[in-house]
Short mmCIF file of C-alpha atoms in Angstrom, two decimals:
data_model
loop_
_atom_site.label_atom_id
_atom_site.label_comp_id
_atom_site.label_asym_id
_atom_site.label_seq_id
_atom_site.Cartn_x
_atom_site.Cartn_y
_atom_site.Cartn_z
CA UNK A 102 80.28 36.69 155.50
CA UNK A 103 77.31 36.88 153.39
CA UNK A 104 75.91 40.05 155.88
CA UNK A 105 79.36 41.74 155.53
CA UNK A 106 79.54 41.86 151.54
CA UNK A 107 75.55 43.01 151.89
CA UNK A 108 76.45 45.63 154.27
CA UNK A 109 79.50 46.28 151.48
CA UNK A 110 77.44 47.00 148.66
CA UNK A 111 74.86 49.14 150.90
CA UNK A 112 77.68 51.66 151.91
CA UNK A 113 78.55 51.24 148.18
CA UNK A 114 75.37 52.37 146.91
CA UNK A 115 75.18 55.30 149.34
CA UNK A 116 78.39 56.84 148.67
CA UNK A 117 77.28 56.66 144.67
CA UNK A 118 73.60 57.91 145.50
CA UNK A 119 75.22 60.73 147.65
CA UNK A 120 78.03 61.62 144.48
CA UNK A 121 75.24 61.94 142.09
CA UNK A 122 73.37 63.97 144.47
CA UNK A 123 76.62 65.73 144.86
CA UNK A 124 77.51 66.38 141.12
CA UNK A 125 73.87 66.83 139.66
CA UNK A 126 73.77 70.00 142.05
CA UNK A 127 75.94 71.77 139.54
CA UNK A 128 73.76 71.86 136.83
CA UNK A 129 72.23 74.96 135.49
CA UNK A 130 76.11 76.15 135.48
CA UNK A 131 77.95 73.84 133.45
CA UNK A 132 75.91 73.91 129.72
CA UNK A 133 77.40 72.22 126.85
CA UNK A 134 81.15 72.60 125.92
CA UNK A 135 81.38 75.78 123.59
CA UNK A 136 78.70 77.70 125.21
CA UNK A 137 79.00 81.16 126.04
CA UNK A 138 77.54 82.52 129.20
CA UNK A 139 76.96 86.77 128.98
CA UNK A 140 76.78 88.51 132.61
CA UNK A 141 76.48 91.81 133.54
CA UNK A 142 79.00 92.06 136.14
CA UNK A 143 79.59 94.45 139.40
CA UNK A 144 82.82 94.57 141.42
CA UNK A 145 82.98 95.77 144.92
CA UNK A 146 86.52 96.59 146.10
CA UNK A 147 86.06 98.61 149.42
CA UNK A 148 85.78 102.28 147.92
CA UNK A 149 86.10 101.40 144.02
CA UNK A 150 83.22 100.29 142.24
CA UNK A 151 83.92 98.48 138.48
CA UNK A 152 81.11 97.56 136.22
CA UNK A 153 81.21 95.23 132.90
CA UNK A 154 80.41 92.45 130.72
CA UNK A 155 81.18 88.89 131.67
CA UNK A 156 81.49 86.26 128.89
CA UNK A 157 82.08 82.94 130.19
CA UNK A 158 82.83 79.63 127.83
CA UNK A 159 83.38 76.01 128.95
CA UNK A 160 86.34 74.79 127.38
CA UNK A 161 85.90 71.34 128.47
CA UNK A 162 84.40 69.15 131.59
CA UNK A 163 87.15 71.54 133.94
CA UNK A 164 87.87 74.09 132.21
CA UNK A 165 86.11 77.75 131.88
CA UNK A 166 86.92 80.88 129.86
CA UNK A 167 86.61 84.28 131.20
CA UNK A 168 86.53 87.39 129.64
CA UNK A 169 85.68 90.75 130.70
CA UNK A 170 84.88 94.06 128.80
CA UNK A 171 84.15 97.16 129.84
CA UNK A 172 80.60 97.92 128.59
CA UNK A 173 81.88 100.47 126.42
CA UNK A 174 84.11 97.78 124.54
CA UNK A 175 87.56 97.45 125.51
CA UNK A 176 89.04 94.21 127.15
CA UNK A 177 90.14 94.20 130.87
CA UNK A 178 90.91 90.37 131.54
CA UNK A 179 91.09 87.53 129.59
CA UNK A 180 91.92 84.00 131.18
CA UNK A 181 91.47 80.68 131.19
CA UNK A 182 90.54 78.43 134.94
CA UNK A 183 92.01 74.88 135.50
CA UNK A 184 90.83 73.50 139.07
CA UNK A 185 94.35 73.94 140.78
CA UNK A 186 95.57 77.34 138.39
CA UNK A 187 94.73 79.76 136.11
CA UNK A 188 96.57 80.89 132.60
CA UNK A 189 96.33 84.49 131.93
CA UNK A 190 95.59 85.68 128.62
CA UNK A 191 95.49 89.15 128.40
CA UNK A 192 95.13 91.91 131.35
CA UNK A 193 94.53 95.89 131.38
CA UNK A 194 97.63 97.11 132.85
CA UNK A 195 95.54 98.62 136.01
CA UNK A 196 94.56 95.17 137.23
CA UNK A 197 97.68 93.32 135.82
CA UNK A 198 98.37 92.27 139.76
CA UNK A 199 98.98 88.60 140.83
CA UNK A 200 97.20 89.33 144.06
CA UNK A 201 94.10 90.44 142.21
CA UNK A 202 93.99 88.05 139.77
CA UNK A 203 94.63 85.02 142.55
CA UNK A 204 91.77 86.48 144.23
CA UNK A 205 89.56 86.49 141.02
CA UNK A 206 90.42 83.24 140.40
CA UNK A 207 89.51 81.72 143.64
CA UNK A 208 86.46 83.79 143.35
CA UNK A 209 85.04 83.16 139.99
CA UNK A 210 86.43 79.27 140.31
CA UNK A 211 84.48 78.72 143.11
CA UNK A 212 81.30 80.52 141.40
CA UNK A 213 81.48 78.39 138.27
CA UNK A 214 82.84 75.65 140.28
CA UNK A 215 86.01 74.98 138.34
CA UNK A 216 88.29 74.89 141.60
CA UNK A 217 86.58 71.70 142.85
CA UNK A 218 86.93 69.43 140.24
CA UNK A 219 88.35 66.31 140.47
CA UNK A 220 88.43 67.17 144.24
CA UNK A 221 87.44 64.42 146.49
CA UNK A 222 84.07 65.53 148.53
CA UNK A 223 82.31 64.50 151.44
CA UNK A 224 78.32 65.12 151.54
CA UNK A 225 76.18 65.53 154.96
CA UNK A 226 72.68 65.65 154.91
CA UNK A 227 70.08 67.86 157.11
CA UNK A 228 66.22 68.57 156.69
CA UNK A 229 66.31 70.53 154.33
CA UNK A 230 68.83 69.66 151.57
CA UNK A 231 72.48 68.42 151.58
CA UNK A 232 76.36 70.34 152.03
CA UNK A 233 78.84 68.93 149.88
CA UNK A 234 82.48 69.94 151.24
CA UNK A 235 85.39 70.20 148.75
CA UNK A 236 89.10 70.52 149.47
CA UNK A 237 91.08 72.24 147.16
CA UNK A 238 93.58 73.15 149.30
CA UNK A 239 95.07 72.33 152.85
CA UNK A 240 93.08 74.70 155.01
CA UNK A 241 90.49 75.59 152.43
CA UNK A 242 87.25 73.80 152.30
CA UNK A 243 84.40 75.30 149.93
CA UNK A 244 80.85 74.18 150.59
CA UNK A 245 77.95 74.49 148.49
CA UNK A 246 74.29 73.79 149.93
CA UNK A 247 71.54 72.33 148.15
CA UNK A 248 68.00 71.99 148.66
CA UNK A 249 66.08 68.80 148.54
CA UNK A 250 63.11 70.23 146.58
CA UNK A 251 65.40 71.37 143.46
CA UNK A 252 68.87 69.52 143.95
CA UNK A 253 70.36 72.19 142.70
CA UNK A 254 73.01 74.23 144.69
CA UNK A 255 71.46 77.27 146.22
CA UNK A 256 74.07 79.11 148.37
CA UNK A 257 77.53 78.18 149.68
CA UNK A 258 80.91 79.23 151.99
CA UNK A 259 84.38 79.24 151.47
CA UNK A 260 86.73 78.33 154.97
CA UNK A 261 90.24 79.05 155.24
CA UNK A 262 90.73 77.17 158.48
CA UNK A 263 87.83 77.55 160.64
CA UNK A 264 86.98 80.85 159.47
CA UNK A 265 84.40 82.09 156.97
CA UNK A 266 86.10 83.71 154.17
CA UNK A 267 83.67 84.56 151.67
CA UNK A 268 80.31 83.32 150.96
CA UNK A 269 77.91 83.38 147.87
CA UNK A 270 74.56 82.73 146.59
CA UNK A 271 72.84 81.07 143.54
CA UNK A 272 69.26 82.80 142.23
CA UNK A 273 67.40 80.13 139.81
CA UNK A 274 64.85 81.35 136.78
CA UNK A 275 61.83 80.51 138.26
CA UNK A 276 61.04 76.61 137.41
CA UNK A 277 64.56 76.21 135.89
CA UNK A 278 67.73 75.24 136.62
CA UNK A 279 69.21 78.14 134.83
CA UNK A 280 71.20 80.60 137.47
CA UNK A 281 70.01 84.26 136.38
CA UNK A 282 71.91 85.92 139.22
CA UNK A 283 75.09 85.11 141.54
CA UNK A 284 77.00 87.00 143.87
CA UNK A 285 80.06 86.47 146.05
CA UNK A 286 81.01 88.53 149.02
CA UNK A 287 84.42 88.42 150.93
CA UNK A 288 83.85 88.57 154.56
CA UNK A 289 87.27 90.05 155.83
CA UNK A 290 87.65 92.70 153.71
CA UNK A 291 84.70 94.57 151.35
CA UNK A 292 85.23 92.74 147.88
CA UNK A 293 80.98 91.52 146.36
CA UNK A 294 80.81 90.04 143.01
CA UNK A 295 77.58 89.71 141.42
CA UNK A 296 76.69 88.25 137.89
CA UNK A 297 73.36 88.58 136.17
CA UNK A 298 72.92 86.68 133.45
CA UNK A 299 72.02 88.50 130.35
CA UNK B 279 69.60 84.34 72.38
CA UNK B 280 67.50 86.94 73.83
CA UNK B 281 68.01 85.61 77.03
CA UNK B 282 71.87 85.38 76.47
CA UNK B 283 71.97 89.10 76.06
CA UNK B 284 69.99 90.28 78.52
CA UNK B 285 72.19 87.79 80.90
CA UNK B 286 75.24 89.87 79.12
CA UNK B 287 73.71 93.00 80.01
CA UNK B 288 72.58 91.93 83.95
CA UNK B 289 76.31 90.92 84.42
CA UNK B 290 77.40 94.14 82.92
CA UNK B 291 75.42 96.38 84.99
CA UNK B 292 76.16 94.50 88.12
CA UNK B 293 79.74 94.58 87.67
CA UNK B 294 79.17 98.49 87.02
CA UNK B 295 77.76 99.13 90.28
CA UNK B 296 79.86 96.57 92.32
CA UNK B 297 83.10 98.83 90.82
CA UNK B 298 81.58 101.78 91.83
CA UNK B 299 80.89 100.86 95.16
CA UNK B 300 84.50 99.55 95.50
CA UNK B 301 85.54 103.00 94.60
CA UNK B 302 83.23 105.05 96.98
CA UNK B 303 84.70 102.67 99.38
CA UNK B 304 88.32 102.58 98.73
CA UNK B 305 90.40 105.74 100.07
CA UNK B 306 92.93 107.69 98.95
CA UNK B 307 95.00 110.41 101.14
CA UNK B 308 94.22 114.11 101.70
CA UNK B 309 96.16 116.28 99.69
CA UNK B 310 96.10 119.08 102.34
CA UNK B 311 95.75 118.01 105.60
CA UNK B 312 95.93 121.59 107.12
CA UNK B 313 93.28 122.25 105.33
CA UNK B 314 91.59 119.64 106.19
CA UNK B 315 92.22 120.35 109.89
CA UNK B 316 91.39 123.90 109.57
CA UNK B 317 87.71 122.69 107.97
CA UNK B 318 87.22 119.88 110.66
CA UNK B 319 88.45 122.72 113.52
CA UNK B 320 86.23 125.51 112.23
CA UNK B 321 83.45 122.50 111.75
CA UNK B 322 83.88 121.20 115.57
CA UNK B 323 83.99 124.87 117.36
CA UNK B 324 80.83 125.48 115.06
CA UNK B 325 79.05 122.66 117.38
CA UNK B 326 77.68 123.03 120.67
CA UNK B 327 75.86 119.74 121.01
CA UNK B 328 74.86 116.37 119.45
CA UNK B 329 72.32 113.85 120.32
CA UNK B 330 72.55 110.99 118.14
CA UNK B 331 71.61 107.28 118.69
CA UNK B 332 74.12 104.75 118.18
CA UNK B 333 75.12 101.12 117.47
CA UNK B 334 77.89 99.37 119.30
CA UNK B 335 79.71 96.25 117.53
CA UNK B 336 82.47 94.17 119.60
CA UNK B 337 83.69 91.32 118.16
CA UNK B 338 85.62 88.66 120.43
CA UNK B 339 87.79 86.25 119.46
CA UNK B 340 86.11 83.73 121.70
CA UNK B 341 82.78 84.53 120.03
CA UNK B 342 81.27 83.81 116.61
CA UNK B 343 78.79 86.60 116.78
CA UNK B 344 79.34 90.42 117.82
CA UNK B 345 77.25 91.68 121.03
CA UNK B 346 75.35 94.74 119.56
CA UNK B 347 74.57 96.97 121.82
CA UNK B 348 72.63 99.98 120.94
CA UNK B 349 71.51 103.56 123.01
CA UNK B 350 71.46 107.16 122.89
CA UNK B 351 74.02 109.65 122.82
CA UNK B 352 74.73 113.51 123.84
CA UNK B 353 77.16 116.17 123.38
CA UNK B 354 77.53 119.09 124.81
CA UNK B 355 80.10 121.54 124.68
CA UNK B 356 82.69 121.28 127.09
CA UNK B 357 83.26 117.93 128.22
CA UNK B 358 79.60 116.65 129.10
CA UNK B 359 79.18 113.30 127.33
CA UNK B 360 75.66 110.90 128.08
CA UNK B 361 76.01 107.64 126.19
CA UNK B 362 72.76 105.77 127.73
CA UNK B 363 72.73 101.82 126.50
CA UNK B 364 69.69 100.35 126.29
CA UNK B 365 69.94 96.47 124.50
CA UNK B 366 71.08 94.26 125.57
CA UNK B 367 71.85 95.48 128.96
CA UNK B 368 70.99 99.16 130.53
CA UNK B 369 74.03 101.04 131.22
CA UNK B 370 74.80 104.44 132.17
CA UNK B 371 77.64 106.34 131.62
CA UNK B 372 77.75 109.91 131.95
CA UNK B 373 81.27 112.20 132.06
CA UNK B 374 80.30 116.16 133.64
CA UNK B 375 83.50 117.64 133.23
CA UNK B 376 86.26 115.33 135.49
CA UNK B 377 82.83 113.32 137.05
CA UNK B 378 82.15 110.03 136.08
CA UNK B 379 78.77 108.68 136.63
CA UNK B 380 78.14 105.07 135.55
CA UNK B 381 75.38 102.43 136.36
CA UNK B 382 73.25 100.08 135.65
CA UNK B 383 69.78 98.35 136.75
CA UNK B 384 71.70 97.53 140.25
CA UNK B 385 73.93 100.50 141.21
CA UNK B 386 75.69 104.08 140.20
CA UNK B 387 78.12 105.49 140.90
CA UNK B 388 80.46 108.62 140.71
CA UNK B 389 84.02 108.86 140.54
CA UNK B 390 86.62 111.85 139.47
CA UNK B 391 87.53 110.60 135.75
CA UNK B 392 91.17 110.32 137.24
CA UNK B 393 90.55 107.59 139.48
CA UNK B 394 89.31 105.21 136.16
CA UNK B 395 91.75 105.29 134.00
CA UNK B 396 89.48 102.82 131.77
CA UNK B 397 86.70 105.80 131.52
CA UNK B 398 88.29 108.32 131.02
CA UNK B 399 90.72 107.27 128.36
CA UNK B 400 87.20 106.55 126.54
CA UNK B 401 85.04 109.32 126.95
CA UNK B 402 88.14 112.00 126.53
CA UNK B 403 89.20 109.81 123.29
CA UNK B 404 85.31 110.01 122.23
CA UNK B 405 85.45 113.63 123.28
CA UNK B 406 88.45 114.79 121.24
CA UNK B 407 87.05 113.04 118.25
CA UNK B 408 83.54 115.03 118.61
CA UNK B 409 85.79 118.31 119.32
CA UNK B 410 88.46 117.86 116.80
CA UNK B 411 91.33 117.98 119.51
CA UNK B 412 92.69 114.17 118.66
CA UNK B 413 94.06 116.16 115.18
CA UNK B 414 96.09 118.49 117.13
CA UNK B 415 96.82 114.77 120.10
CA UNK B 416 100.14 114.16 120.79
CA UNK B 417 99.54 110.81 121.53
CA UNK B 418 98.92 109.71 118.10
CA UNK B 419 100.42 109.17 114.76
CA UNK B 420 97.83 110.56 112.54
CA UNK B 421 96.79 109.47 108.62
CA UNK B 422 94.52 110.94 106.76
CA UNK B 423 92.27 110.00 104.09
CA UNK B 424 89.44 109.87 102.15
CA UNK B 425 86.89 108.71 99.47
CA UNK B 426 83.84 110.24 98.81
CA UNK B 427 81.39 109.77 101.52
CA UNK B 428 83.97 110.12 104.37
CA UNK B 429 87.24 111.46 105.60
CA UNK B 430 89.40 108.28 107.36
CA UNK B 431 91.71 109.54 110.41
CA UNK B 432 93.71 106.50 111.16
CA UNK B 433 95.05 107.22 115.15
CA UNK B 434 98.44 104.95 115.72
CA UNK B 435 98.89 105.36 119.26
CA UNK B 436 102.46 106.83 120.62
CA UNK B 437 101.15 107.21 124.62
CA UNK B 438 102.09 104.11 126.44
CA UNK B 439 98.40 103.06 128.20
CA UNK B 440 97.06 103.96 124.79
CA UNK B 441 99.66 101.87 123.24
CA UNK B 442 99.01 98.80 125.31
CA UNK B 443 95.41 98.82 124.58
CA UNK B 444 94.79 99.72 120.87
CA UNK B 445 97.07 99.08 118.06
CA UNK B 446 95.10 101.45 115.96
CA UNK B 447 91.83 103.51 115.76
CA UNK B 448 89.83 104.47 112.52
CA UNK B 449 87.26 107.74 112.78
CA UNK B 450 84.96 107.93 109.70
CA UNK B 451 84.21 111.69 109.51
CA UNK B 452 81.22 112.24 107.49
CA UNK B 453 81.30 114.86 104.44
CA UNK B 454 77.84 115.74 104.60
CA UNK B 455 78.13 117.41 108.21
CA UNK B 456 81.80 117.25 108.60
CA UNK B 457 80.85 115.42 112.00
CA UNK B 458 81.87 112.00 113.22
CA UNK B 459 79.94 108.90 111.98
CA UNK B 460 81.89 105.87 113.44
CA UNK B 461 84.82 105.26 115.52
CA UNK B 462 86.80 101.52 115.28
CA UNK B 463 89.01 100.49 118.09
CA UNK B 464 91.43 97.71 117.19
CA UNK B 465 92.59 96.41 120.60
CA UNK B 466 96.14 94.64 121.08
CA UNK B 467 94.42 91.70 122.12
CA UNK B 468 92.98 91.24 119.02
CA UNK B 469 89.29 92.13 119.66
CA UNK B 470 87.44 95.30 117.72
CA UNK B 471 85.11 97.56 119.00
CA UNK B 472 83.01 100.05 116.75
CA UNK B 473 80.91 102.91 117.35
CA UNK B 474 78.59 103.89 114.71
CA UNK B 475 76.06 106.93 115.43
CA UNK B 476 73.09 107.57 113.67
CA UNK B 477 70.33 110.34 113.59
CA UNK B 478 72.72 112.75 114.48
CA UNK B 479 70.84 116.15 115.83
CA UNK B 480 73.57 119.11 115.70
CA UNK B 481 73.18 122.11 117.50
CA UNK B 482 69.59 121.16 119.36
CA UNK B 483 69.67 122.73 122.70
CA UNK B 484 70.53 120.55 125.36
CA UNK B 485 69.51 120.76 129.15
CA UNK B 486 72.63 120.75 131.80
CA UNK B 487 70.19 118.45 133.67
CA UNK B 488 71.03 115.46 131.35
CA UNK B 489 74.48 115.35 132.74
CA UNK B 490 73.41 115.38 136.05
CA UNK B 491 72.34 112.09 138.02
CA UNK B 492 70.68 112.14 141.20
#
């Protein structure tokens, strides 16, 4: 009996270790609530190119702010991402499209990590760092990868069933946890994302 | 006592100088505005190029503080436009007729100015401002004003993309070279964007090179 409620708290204490491993691989993204993150931002859409400003602001612990000018001022998109939906504040007619905006959604929610809060997770462990697997929806599965030397969540993949739908990439300051660049990339159709930090 | 009056006297002056400034500042509308437009269209044909550097203010609800951005910008008669940003981020954009070039430290690219709407509803507005077409625009209500530094067109748009992005735009034309000093886009969303150029150079000659990008 005694061996049992040891062997208890040991599986315990792993699943905690392996949640903290889990969570503190999201630092470097998620800065005090208020901030404001500035990106320079390029969009990818098979022929069409888009460039722009990125300003990003943590509303609270799961909730993000985006909004995105043209670099030559006016507003194109202004919304707000919740893990399991997004409110939309404002949109230039051109990309007013529920399709688009799902897709940016998905896309910048799993690059700031907003979709997978409060999502349950599952770690595994290999030589050289650890996967942590969220679920935020039925088929879809979004794993980040992180390496044992920083902690900190270097790359990732998004799955809708068994297939790879997208996949994206964390670049670090050099010493820091602070991202300077990130970039998505859609792997059935050409849609790449990428954020420098400005 | 002394001190008393020469307090008197500070307060006096101050007040002077704070009412005068009020006044330069304050506008009051053209009396004739087809003469105004004839001066400003006579002015514009008159100009075959302008470099200038300018200042770009945008102020975001979300934000407390405006991102500056500043760079260099060129003119030349018809419809070549080079606005280069350098702080806080490099950006290109450069308008050769109906080609778009943009980029940045990554990429560039070109595009027909009719496949981005977003473009070329910017450089053709900044365009007709430079060229004096946006007094003649049917896509505008047009005001206009002045004190005496400045004429004040006030732009309400009537076009429906126009109208869905800007609920107004102010162009301060200066009186000194009857060219245009700063542009102030008031976007329906709430948000401002303002162009102010400085240094102006009118009439330099300007290489067709500049508005080509290899």
């Amino acid at each position: 009996m005694r061996c049992l409620k040891f062997i208890n708290c040991l599986i315990i204490l792993f699943i905690t270790i392996n949640s903290l491993h889990a969570q503190s691989g999201m630092t470097g993204l998620f800065n005090p609530v208020d901030s404001v993150g500035l990106y320079q931002m390029n969009i990818d859409v098979e022929t069409f190119h888009f460039s722009g400003l990125l300003l990003v602001k943590r509303l609270n612990d799961s909730t993000i702010r985006l909004v995105m000018n043209s670099e030559m001022g006016p507003k194109l998109l202004d919304m707000e991402l919740y893990p399991s939906r997004y409110k939309l504040h404002y949109a230039f007619p051109k990309v007013n499209h529920k399709r688009f905006l799902k897709t940016l959604y998905d896309d910048f929610g799993t690059l700031f990590q907003v979709r997978i809060r409060n999502k349950n997770l599952s770690v595994e462990h290999s030589q050289n760092g650890y996967s942590t697997t969220y679920s935020p929806g039925k088929k879809t599965q979004i794993i980040y990868t992180a390496d044992s030397l920083s902690n900190l969540f270097t790359s990732g993949r998004v799955m809708e069933g068994t297939s790879v739908s997208s996949k994206f990439l964390y670049v670090f300051e050099e010493g820091t946890s602070n991202i300077s660049f990130m970039k998505l990339e859609h792997l059935p159709f050409t849609m790449i994302i990428s954020l420098t930090r400005l | 006592m002394r001190q008393i009056i020469s307090s008197v006297m500070f307060i006096c002056i101050a007040l002077c100088t704070m009412s005068r400034v009020a006044v330069a500042q304050s506008y009051t509308p053209v009396k004739n505005t087809e003469e105004f437009k004839r001066l400003f269209a006579a002015r514009s044909s008159a100009i075959t190029s302008i470099q200038s550097d300018f200042t770009q203010q945008k102020s975001i609800s979300m934000l407390e503080n405006k991102i500056i951005s500043e760079g260099t910008f060129t003119y030349k008669r018809e419809n070549r436009l080079r606005m280069e940003y350098s702080k806080p981020y490099k950006f290109l954009f450069v308008m050769d007729h109906d080609q778009i070039t943009i980029g940045n430290n990554q990429q560039k690219s070109s595009v027909s100015a009719n496949s981005n709407k977003m473009y070329k509803l910017i450089s053709q507005l900044t365009l007709d401002c430079f060229t004096g077409n946006v007094l003649n625009s049917k896509d505008f209500d047009l005001t206009i004003s002045e004190n005496a530094r400045v004429y004040k067109l006030v732009l309400i748009p009537r076009q429906k993309l126009l109208k869905s992005l800007f609920e107004r735009i102010d162009i301060l034309i200066s009186k000194i070279d009857v060219a245009v000093d700063k542009i102030e886009l008031a976007e329906t969303s709430g948000d401002h964007t303002t162009l102010i150029f400085h240094n102006k150079v009118i009439n330099n000659p300007v290489n067709d090179e500049v508005f080509k990008i290899h």
